XYZ file of C-alpha atoms in Angstrom:
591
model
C 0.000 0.000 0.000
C 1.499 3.355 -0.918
C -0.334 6.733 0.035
C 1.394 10.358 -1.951
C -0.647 13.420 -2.861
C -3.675 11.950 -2.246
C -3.168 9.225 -4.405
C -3.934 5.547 -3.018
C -2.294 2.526 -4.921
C -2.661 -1.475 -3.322
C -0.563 -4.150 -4.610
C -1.001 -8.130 -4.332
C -4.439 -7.854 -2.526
C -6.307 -11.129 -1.464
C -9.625 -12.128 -0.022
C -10.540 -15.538 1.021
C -13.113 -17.345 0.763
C -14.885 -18.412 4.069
C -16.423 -21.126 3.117
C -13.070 -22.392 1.133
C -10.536 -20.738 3.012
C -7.295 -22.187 1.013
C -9.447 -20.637 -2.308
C -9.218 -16.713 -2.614
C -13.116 -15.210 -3.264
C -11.128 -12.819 -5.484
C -7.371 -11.264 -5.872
C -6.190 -8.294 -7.436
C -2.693 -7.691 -8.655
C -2.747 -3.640 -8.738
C -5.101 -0.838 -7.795
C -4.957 2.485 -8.118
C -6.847 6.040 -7.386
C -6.605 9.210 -6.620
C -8.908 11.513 -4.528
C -10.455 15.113 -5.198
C -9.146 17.349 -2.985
C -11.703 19.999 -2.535
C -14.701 17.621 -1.944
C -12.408 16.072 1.098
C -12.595 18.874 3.220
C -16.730 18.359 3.292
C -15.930 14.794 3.990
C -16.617 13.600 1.554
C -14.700 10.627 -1.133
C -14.951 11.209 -4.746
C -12.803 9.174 -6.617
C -12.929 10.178 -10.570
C -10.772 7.443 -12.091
C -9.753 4.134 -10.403
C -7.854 1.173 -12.329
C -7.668 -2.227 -10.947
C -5.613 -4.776 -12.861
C -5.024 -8.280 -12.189
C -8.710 -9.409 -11.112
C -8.762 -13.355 -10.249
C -11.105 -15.398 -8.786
C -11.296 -18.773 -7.203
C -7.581 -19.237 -7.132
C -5.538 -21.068 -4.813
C -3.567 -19.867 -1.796
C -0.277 -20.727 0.070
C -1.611 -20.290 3.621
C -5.644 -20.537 4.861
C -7.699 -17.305 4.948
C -9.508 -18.503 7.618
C -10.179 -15.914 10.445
C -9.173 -16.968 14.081
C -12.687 -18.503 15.380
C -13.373 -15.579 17.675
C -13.146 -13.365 15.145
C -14.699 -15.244 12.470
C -17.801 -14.993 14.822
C -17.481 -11.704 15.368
C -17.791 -10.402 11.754
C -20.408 -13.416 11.347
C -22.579 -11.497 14.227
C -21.984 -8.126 12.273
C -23.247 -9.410 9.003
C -26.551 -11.006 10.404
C -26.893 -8.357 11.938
C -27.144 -5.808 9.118
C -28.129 -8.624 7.143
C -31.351 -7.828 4.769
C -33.951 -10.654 3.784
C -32.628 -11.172 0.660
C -29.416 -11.710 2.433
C -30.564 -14.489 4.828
C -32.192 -16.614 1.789
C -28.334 -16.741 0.638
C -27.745 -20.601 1.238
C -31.313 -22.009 1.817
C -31.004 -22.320 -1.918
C -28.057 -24.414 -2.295
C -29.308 -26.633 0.802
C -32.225 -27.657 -0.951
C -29.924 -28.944 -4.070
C -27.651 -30.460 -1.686
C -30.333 -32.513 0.319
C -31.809 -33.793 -3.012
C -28.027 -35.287 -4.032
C -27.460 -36.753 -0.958
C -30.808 -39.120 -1.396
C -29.289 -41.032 -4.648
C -28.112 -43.680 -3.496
C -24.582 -45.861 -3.573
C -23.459 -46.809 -6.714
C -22.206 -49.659 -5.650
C -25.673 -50.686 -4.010
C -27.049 -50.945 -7.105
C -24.288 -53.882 -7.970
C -25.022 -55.953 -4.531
C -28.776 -55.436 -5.623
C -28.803 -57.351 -8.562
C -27.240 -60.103 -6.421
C -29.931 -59.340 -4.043
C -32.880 -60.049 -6.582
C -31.411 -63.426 -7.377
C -32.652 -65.007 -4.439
C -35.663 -62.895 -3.572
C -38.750 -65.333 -2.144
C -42.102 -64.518 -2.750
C -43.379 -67.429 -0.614
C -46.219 -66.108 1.498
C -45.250 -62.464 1.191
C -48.105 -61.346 -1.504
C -51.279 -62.534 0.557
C -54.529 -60.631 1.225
C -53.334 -59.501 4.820
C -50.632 -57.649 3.338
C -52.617 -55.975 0.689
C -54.212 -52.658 2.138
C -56.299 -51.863 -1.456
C -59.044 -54.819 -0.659
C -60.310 -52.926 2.152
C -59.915 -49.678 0.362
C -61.937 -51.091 -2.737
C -65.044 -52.193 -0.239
C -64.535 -48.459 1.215
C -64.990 -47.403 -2.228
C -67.962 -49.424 -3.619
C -69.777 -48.766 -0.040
C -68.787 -44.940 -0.842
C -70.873 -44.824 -4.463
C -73.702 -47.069 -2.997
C -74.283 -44.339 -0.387
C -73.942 -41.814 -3.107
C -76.642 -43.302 -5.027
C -78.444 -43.675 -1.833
C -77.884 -39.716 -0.910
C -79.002 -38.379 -4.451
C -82.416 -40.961 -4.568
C -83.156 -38.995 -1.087
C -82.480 -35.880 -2.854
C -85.029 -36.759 -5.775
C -87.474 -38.076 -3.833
C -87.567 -35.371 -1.486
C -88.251 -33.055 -4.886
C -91.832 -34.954 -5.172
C -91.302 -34.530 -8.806
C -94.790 -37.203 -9.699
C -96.526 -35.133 -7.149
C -95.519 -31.908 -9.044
C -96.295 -33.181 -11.939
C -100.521 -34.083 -10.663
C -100.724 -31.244 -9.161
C -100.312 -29.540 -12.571
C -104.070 -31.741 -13.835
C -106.661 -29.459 -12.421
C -105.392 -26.349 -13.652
C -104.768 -28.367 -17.253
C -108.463 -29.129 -17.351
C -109.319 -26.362 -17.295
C -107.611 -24.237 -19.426
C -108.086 -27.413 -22.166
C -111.966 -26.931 -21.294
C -112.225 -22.910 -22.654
C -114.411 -21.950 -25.231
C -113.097 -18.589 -26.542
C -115.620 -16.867 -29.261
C -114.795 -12.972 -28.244
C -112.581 -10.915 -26.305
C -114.893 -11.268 -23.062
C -114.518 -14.700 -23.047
C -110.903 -13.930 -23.471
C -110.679 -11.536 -20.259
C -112.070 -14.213 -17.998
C -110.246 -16.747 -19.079
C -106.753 -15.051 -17.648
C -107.223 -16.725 -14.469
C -107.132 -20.076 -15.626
C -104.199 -19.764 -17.784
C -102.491 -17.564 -14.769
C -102.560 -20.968 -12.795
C -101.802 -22.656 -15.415
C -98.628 -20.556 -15.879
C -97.726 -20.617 -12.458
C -98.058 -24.327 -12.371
C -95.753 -24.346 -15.691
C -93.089 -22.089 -13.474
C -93.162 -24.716 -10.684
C -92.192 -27.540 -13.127
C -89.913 -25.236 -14.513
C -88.363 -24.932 -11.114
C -88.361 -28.654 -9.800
C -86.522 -29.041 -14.019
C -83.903 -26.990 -12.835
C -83.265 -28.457 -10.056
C -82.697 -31.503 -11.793
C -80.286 -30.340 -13.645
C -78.339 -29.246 -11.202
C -78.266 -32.604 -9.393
C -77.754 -34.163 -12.389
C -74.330 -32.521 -13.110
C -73.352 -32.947 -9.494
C -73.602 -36.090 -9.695
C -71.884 -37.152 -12.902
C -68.784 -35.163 -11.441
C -69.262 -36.868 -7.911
C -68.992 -40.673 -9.438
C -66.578 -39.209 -12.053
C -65.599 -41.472 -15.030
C -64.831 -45.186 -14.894
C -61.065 -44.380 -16.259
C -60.563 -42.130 -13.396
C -61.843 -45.141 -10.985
C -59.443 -47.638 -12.893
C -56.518 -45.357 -12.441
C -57.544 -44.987 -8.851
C -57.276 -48.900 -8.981
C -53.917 -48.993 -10.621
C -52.688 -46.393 -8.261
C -54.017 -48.380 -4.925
C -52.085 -51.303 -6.738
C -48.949 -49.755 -6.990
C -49.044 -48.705 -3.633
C -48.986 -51.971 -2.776
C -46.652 -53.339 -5.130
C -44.323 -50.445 -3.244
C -45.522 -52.224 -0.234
C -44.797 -55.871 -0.564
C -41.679 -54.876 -2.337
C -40.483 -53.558 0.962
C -41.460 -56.523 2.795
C -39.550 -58.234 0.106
C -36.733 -55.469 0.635
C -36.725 -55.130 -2.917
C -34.115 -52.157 -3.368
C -35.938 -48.924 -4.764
C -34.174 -46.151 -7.048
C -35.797 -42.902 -8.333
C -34.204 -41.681 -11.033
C -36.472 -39.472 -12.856
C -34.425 -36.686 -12.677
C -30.912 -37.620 -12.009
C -29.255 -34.797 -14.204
C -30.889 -31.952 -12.229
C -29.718 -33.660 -8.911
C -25.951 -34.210 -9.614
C -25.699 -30.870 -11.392
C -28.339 -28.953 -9.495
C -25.639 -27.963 -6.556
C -23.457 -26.544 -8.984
C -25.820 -23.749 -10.256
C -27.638 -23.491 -6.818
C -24.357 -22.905 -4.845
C -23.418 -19.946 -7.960
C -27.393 -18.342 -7.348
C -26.420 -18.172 -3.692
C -23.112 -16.275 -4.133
C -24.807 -14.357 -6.293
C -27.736 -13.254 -3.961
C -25.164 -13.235 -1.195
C -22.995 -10.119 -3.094
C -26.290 -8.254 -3.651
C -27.635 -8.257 -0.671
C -24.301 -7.346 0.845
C -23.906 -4.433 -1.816
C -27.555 -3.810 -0.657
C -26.147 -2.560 2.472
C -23.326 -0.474 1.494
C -25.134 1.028 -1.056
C -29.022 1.840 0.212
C -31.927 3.287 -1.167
C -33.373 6.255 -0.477
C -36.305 3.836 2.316
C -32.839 1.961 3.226
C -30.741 5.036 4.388
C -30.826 5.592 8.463
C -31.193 8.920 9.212
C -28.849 10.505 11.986
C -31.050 12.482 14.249
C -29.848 16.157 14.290
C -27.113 17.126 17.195
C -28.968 19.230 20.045
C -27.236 23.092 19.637
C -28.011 25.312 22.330
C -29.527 29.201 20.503
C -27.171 31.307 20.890
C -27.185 34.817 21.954
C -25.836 36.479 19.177
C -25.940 36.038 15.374
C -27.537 34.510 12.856
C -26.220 31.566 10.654
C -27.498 31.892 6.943
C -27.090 29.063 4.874
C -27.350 29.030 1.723
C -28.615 25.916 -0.794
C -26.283 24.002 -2.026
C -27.011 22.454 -6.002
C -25.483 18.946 -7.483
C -23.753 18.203 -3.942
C -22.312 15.153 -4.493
C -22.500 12.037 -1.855
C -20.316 11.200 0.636
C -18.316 8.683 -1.351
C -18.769 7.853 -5.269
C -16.159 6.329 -7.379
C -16.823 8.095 -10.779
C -15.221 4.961 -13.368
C -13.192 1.759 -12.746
C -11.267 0.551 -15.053
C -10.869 -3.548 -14.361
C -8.804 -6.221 -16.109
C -8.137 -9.727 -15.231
C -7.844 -13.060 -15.922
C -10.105 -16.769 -15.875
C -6.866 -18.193 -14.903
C -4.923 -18.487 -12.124
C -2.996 -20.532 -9.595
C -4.443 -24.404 -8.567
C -7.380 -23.786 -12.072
C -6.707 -26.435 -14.921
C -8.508 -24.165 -17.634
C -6.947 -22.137 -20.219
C -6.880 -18.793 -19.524
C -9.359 -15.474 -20.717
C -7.773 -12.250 -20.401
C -10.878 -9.889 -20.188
C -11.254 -5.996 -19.261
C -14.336 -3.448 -19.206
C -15.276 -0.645 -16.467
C -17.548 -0.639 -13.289
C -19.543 3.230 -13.186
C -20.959 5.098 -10.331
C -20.405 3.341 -7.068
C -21.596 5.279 -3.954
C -23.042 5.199 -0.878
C -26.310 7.032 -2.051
C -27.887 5.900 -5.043
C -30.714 7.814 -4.858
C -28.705 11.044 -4.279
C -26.826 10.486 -6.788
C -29.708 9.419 -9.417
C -27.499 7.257 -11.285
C -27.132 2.988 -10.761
C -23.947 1.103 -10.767
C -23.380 -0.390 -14.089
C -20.834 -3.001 -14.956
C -19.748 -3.751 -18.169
C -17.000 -6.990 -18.696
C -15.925 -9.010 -21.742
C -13.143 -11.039 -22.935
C -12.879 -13.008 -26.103
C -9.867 -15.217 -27.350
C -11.115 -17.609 -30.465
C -13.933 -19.334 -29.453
C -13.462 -18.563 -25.436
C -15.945 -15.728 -24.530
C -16.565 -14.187 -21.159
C -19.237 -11.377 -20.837
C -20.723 -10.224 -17.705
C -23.489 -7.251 -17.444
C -24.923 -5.962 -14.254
C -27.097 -3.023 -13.850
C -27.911 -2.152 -9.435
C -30.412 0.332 -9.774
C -30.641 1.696 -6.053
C -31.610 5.126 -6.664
C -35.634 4.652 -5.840
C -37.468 2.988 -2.975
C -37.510 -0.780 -4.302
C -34.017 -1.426 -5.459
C -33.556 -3.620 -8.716
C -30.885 -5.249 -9.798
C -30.022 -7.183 -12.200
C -27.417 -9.617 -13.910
C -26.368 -11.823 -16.995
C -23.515 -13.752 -17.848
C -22.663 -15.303 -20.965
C -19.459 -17.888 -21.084
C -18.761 -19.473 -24.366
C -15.497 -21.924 -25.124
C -15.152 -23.634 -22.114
C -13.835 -27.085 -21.440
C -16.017 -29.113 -19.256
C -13.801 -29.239 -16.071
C -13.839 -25.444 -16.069
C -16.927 -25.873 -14.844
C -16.308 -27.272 -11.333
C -18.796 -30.033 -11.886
C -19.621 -31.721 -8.465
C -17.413 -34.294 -7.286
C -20.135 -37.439 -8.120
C -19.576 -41.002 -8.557
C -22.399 -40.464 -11.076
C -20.249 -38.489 -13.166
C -16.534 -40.027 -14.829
C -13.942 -37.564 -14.854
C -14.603 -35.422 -18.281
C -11.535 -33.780 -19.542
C -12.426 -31.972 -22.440
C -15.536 -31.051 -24.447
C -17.127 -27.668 -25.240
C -19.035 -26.285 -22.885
C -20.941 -22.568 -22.800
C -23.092 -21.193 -19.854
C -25.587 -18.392 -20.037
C -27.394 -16.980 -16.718
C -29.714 -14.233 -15.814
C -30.942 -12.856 -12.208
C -33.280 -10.656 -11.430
C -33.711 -9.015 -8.073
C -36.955 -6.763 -7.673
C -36.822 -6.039 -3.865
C -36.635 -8.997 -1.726
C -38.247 -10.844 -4.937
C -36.001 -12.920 -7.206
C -36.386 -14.715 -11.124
C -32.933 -16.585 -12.106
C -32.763 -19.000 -15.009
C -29.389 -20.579 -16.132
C -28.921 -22.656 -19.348
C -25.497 -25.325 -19.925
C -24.636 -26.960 -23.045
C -22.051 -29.704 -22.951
C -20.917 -31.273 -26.480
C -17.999 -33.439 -27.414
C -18.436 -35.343 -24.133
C -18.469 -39.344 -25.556
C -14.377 -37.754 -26.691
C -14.203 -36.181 -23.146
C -15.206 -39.304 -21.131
C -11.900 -41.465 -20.529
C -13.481 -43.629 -18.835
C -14.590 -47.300 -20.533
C -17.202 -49.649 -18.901
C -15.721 -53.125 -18.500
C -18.065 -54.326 -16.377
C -20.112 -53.609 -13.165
C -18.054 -54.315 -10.416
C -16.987 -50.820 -9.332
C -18.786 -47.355 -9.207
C -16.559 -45.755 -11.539
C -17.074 -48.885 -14.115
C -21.020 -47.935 -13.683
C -20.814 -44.230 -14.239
C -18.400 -45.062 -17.326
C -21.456 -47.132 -18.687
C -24.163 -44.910 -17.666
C -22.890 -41.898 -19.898
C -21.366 -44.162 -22.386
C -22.274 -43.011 -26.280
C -23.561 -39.894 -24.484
C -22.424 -36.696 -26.636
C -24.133 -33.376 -25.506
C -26.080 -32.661 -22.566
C -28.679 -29.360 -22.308
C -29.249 -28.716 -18.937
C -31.862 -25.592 -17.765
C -32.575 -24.321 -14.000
C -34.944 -21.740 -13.144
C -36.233 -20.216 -9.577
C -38.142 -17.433 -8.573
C -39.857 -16.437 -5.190
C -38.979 -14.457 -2.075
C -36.924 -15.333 1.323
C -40.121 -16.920 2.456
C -41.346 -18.401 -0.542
C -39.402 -19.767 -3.689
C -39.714 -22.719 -6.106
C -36.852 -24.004 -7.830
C -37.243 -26.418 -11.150
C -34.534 -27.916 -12.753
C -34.426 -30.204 -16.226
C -32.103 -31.934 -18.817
C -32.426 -33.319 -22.135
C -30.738 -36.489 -20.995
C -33.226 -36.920 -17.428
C -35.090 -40.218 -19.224
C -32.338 -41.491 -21.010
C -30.220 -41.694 -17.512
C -33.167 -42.484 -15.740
C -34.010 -45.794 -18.203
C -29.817 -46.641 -18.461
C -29.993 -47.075 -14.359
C -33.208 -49.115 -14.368
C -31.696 -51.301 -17.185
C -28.466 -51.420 -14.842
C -30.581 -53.849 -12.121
C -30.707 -55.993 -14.999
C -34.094 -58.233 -15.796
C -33.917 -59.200 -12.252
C -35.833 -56.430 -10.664
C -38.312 -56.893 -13.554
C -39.114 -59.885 -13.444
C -39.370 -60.167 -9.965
C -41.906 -57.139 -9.744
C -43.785 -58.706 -12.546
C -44.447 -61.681 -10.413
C -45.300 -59.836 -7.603
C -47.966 -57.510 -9.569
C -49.893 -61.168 -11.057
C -50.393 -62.165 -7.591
C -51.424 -58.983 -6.436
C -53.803 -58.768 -9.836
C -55.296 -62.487 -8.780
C -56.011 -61.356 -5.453
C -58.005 -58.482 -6.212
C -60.024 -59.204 -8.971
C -62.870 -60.399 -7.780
C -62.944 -57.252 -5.702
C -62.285 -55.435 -8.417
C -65.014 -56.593 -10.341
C -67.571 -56.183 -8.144
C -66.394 -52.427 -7.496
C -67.054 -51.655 -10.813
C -70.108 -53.490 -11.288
C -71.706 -51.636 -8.584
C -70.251 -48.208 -9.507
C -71.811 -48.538 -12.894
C -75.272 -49.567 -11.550
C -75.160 -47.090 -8.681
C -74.459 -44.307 -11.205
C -76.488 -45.706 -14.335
C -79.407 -45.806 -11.458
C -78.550 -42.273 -10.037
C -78.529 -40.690 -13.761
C -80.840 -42.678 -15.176
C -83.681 -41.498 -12.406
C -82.862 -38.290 -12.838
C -82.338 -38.022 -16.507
C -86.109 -39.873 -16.910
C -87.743 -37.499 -14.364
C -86.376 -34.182 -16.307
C -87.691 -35.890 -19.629
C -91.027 -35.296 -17.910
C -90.419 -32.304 -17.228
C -89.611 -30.444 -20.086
C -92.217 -32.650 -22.382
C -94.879 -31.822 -19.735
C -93.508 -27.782 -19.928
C -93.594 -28.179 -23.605
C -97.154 -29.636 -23.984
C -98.756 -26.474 -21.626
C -96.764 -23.746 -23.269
C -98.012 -24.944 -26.427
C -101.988 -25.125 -24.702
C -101.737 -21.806 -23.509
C -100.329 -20.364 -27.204
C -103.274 -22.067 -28.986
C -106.050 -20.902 -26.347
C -104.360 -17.803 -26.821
C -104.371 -17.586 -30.463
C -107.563 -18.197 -30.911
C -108.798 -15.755 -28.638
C -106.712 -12.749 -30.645
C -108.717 -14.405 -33.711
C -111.724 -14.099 -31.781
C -110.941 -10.468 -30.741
C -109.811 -9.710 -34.562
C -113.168 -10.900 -35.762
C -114.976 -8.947 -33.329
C -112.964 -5.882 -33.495
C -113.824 -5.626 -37.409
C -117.489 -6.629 -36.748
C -117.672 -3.348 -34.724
C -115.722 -1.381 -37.223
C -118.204 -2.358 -40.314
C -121.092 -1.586 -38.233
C -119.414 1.449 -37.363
C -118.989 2.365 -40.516
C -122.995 1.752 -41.962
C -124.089 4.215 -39.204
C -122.079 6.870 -40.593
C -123.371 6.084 -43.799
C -126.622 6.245 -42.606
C -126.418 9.419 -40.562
C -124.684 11.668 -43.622
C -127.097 9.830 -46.274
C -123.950 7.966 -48.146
């Protein structure tokens, strides 16, 4: 460190990394700056030009950079302490990744396991005592004949028949009117009132009906939803016996995302972790703690005028950095990137300031590409941030894949990463995308056999040339999901299965027949009631609505013909009184 005319330069600076304390978090070869003179005597920092060459990261060190525990405790207290949300979700992330890997299981269990299935015994295992599903198929025919039971109540209780007789009276009547003028008409609204009302109360008791009737198709459901109820119950039990059995178990439906979850996880939380901590040196306007004003006692003479002051800068801003480094570096195997670009606007106040801290990096040597954006926007009440890298060029053990038996020892390959996160207050969207080619070149290792775990994982990614692997999570510190998938899940997933050999097969093929014979008289009998319950159900209340409507449709069509041929009736009349109308004039003016 050398301090002259208020120029600062720092040589051969390193910072650990706590959680890998022989690993530096980041090293710097040279930096350099020099301060403004004036603004220092208002306190204040303002750094116009600052260079810092020789950036590396993850490198390895000569001595640990661990802190001495009391210490270490000490600046772990101060961070919690000042610690935001966003900043305490930093590592629940990666533990969810991490718990996932450690529940796949030995590779070399799934070797004794073959041996295992060789002299499985089925004798007396697969017997009705140890199959729960009987009981739950008599639960479930007794559940649809009390269904059928509940909506015959519900029918019944509608007195549709009675309805129906009640509507006679009025019917005879109206069917009974002789309508010859518009008298006859007028006194013959009462009957074909009750009539109508009548007609409404079908209507009603119709509607009903209806209702009931779509309950209860979507109460008994369709037969293929009961017979993959069925198959479900069955593999439940299948799951069951095979325990019994100890018949070894493997889920492998997503064993990409699990091995190379961690990896991107572990980068999202170092990556939350260095927001939230420039979070806190760098506030928003709602983040900024306010020092109450010092108590002055008035004096007795004098008045101090102040006047305003325009474009007053913060109390520290770097103006521009200019940054170079490298990819490379002591104790990493890759080849090198030499990359450069500037860092702009880093203060204390963002919002005072108006302006957010924008990096800008890139490096490019052939086909090896490094570029890394990040915009922190600070300068409002909900602070946004955001970042993307783009890697191109790589080999694969650049990467820092996860030490995994389920994974040979690639040396080689292409590889190229893009990565985005977004940080909208304490709310978070990251998605990552990895494409590995040339890998069947890059895998040294050759199955001969199954005998050891690396022999299996040299046979599980055998022939295997690319990989496409995608990871995306959003949420809050509370609340976040986190999916993960690959191109290559089912092929893995079907190469381990094949792995137990026809053993496992044909033992759980055995296993399901007996289960099959057990249950299928109950079985049968479930769906024989289930389609008689609800054929008895529907039909009832299909048959009753038929009589509804036709019995609806018959008065409407009553009432429009006694109606019609009253308005004839009324027509007739009306021009009857017209004509005669019409002579008297005739008569009275002599025409």
């Amino acid at each position: 460190t050398h301090l002259a005319n208020l120029s600062l330069s720092v040589n051969g600076l390193q910072v650990a990394d706590k959680n890998a304390p022989m690993k530096n978090l980041f090293s710097v070869d040279a930096m350099s700056f020099a301060l403004e003179p004036v603004p220092l005597l208002s306190k204040k920092v303002i750094i116009d030009e600052m260079t810092v060459t020789g950036i590396r990261y993850g490198t390895a060190r000569k001595t640990s950079g661990a802190l001495p525990p009391r210490k270490a405790a000490k600046v772990e207290k101060s961070w919690l302490s000042a610690e935001s949300p966003l900043g305490k979700m930093a590592g629940k992330v990666s533990e969810r990744a991490k718990s996932k890997a450690a529940g796949l299981p030995a590779l070399s269990a799934i070797a004794s396991a073959k041996e295992q299935l060789k002299t499985t015994n089925l004798q007396g295992l697969v017997k009705a005592e140890n199959l729960p599903m009987l009981k739950d198929l008599d639960a479930m025919k007794t559940g649809y004949q009390q269904k059928s039971a509940d909506y015959q109540a519900k029918v019944k209780s509608l007195k549709v028949q009675e309805t129906l007789a009640s509507v006679g009276p009025a019917w005879n009547d109206v069917q009974a009117l002789k309508i010859q003028n518009a008298q006859d008409l007028i006194s013959a609204k009462d009957k074909i009132d009750r009539l109508n009302k009548c007609r409404q109360d079908l209507q009603t008791a119709s509607d009903t009906l209806k209702t009931l009737k779509a309950q209860a198709e979507a109460d008994f459901g369709d037969q293929k939803n009961l017979l993959a109820k069925i198959e479900e119950l069955k593999n439940r039990d299948l799951q069951a016996v095979g325990q019994l059995l100890k018949l070894p178990t493997f889920d492998f439906s997503s064993l990409t995302g699990v091995i190379l979850g961690p990896v991107w996880m572990e980068r999202l939380d170092r990556a939350l972790d260095l927001i939230a901590k420039a979070r806190t040196y760098m506030p928003t306007s709602k983040g900024k703690t306010k020092k109450s004003a010092p108590i002055t006692q008035p004096r007795l003479h004098g008045v101090d005028v102040r006047f305003p002051v325009f474009n007053r800068p913060p109390d520290f801003w770097i103006k521009h950095i200019a940054v170079s480094g490298t990819t490379g570096g002591d104790g990493k195997p890759n080849q090198p990137l030499d990359f450069s670009g500037t860092i702009t606007d880093v203060t204390s106040d963002p919002a005072l300031l108006g302006s957010p801290v924008r990096v800008d990096l890139k490096g490019a040597q052939g086909a090896h590409r490094l570029v890394v954006q990040a915009v922190l926007n600070h300068t409002q009440e909900i602070p946004v941030d955001t970042l993307q890298v783009e890697m191109a060029g790589l080999r694969a053990e650049e990467l820092h894949l996860p030490s995994s038996e389920y994974l040979p020892a690639f040396q080689g390959g292409n590889a190229a990463v893009t990565a985005g996160l977004t940080l909208t207050g304490n709310e978070f969207a990251a998605q990552m995308n990895l494409a590995l080619t040339g890998l069947a070149k890059a895998n040294t290792a050759k199955p001969t056999g199954l005998g050891s775990a690396a022999e299996i994982a040299a046979s599980l990614w055998s022939g295997i040339d690319a990989l496409h692997f995608g990871a995306e999570g959003k949420g809050s510190p509370d609340k976040f999901d986190l999916t993960i998938h690959s191109d290559l899940d089912k092929i893995l997933s079907e190469r381990m299965q094949k792995l137990l050999g026809q053993e496992l097969a044909g033992v759980q093929a055995k296993v399901k027949a007996e289960i099959e014979k057990l249950v299928a008289g109950k079985q049968s009998d479930l769906l024989a009631s289930y389609g008689a319950d609800k054929g008895g159900v529907l039909g009832s209340l299909a048959g009753q609505q038929k009589e509804l409507t036709e019995k609806i449709a018959s008065i409407q069509k009553l009432i429009k013909e006694k109606q019609d041929v009253g308005a004839g009736a009324t027509n007739q009349q009306t021009e009857q009184l017209k004509n005669k109308a019409q002579d008297q004039l005739k008569g009275l003016f002599g025409r």
